[in-house]
PDB file of C-alpha atoms in Angstrom:
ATOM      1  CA  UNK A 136     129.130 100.909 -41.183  1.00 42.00           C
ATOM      2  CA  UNK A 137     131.002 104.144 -40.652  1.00 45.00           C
ATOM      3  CA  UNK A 138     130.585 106.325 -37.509  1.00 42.00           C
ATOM      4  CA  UNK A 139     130.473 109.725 -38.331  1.00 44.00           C
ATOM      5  CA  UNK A 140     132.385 111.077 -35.270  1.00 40.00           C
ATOM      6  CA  UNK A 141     131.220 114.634 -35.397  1.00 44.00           C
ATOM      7  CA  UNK A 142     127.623 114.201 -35.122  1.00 41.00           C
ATOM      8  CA  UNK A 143     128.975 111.602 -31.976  1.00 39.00           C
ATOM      9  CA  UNK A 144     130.722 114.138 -30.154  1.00 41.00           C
ATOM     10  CA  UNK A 145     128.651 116.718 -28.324  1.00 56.00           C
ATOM     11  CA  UNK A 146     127.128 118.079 -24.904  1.00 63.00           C
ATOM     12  CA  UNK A 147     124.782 115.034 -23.218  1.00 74.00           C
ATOM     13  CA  UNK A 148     121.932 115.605 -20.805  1.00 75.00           C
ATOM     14  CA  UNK A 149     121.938 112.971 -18.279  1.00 78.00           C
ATOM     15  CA  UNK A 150     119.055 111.834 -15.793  1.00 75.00           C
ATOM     16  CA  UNK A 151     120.487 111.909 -12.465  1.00 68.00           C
ATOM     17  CA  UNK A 152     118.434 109.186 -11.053  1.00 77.00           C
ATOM     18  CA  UNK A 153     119.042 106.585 -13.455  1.00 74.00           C
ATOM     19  CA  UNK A 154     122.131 107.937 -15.087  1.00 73.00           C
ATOM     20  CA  UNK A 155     120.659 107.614 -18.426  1.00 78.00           C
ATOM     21  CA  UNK A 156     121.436 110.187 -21.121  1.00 78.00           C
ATOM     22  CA  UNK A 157     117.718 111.321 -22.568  1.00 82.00           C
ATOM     23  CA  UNK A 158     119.773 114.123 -24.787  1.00 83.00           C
ATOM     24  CA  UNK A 159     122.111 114.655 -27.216  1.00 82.00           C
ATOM     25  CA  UNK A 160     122.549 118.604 -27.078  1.00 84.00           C
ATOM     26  CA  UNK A 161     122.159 119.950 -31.085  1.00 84.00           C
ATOM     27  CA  UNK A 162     122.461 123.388 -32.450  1.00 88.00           C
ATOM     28  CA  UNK A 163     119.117 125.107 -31.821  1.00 92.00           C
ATOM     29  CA  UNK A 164     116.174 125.147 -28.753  1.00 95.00           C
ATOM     30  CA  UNK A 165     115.837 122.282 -26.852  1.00 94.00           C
ATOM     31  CA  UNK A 166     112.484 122.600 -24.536  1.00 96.00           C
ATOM     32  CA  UNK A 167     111.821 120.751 -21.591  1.00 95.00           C
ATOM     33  CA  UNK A 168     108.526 120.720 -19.477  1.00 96.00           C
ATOM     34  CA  UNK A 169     105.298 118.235 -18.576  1.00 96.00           C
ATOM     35  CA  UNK A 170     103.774 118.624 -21.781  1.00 98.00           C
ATOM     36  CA  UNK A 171     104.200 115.868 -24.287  1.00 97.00           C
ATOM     37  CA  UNK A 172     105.353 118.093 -27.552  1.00 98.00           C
ATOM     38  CA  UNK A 173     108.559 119.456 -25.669  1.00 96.00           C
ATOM     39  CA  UNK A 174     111.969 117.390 -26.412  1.00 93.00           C
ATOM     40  CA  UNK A 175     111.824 116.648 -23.061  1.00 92.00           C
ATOM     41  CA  UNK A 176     108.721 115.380 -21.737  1.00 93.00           C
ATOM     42  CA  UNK A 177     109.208 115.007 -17.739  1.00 91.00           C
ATOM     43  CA  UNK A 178     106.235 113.105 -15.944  1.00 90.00           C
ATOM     44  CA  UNK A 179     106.987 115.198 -12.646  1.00 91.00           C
ATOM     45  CA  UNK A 180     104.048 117.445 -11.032  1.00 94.00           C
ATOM     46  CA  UNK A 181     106.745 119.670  -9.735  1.00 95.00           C
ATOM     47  CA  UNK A 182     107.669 120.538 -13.552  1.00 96.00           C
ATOM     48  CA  UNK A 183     105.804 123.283 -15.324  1.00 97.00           C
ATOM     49  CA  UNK A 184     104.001 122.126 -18.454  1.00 98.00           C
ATOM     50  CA  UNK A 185     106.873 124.389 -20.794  1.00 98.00           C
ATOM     51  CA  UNK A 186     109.368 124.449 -17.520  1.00 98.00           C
ATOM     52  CA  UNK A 187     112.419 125.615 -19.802  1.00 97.00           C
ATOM     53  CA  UNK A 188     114.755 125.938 -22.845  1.00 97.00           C
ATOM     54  CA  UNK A 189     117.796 125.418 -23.933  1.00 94.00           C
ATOM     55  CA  UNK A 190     119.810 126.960 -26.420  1.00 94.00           C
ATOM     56  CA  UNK A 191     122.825 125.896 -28.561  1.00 89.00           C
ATOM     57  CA  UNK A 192     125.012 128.064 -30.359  1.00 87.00           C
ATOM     58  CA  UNK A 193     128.136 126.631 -31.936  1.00 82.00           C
ATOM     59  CA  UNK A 194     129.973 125.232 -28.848  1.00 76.00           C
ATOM     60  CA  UNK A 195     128.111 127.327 -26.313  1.00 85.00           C
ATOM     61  CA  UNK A 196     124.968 126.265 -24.295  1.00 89.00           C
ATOM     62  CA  UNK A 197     122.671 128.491 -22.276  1.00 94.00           C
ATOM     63  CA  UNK A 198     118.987 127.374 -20.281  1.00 96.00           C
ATOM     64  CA  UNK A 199     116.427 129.876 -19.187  1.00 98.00           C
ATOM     65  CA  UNK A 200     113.659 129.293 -17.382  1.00 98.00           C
ATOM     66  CA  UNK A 201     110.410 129.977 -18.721  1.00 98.00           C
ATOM     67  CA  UNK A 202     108.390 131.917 -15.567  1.00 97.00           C
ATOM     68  CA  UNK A 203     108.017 128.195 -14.178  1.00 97.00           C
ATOM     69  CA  UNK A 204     106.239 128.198 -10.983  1.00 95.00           C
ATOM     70  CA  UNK A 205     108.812 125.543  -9.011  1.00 95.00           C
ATOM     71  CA  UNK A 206     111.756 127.545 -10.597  1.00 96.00           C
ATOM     72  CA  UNK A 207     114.926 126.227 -12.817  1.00 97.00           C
ATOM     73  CA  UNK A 208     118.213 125.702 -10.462  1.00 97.00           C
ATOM     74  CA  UNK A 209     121.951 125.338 -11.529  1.00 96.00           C
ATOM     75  CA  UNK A 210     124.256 124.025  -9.354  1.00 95.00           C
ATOM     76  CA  UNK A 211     121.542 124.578  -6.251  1.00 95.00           C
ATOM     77  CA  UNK A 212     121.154 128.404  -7.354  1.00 97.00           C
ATOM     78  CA  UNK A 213     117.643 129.636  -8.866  1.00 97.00           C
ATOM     79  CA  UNK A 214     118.438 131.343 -12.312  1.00 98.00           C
ATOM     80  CA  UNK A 215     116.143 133.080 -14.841  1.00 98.00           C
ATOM     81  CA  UNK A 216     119.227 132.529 -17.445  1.00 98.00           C
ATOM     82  CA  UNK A 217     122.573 130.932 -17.001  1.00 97.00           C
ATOM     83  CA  UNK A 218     125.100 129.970 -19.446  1.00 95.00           C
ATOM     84  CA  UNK A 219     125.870 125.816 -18.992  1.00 92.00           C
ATOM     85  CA  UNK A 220     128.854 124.367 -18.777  1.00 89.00           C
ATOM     86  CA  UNK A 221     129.776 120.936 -18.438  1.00 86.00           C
ATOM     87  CA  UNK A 222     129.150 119.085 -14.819  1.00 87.00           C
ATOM     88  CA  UNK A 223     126.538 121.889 -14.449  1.00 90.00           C
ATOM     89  CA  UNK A 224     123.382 119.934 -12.272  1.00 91.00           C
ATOM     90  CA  UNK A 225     119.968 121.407 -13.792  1.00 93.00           C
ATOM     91  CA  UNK A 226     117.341 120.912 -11.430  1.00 94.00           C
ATOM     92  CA  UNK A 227     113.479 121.496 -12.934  1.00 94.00           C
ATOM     93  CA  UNK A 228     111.139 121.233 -10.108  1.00 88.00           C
ATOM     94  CA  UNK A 229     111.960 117.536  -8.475  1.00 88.00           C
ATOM     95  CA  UNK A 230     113.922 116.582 -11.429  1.00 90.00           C
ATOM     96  CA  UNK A 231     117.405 116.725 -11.991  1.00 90.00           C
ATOM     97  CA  UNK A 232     120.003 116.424 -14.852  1.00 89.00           C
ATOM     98  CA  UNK A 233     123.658 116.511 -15.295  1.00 89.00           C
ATOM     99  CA  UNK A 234     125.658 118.276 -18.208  1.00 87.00           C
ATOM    100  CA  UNK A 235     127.918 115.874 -19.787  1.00 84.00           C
ATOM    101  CA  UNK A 236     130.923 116.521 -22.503  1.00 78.00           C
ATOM    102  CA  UNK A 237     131.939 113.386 -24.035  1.00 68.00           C
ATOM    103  CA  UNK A 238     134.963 112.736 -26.435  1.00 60.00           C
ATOM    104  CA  UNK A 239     134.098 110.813 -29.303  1.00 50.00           C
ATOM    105  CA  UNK A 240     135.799 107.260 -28.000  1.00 49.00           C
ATOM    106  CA  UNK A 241     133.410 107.854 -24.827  1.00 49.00           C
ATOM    107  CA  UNK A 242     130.951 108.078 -26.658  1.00 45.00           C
ATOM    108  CA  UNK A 243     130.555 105.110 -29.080  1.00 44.00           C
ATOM    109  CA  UNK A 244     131.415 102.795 -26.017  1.00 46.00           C
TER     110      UNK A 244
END
């Protein structure tokens, strides 16, 4: 079975707690909140039901926070919108996640 590499290669969300990626970052919104019908469903009380987005645009990446009440941090600063780049820490009420670049040999392994 062939691995198509592009589709492999990409931006990766990455629970800090358990250092599990939950994302592969595609081209369009990703949403992230308590509710159950965002991409990210996070169990947390701390996280607003729709807590924030993220946005892909060819190689670029940017997260704004949707008037959560806890607030959306980068890197330990409160933002309203921030463009992400990779090693960036996004921190959503008690929960945090890492932005990851991986090369496509990374990846697979």
């Amino acid at each position: 079975m062939a691995v198509d590499l592009e589709k492999v290669v990409g931006v990766y969300l990455k629970d800090m707690k358990n250092q599990a990626v939950v994302a592969v970052l595609r081209q369009g919104v990703f949403s992230m909140g308590r509710a159950i019908d965002n991409d990210l469903a996070i169990s947390d009380p701390t996280v607003s039901s729709y807590h924030a987005k993220i946005y892909t645009y060819l190689t670029a990446s940017y997260i704004e926070d949707l008037d959560s009440t806890n607030g959306t941090f980068i890197d330990g600063k409160r933002i309203k919108k921030h463009v992400l780049k990779p090693g960036a820490v996004i921190k959503l009420g008690g929960y945090q996640l890492q932005l990851e670049e991986r090369r496509a040999e990374e990846a697979i392994s």
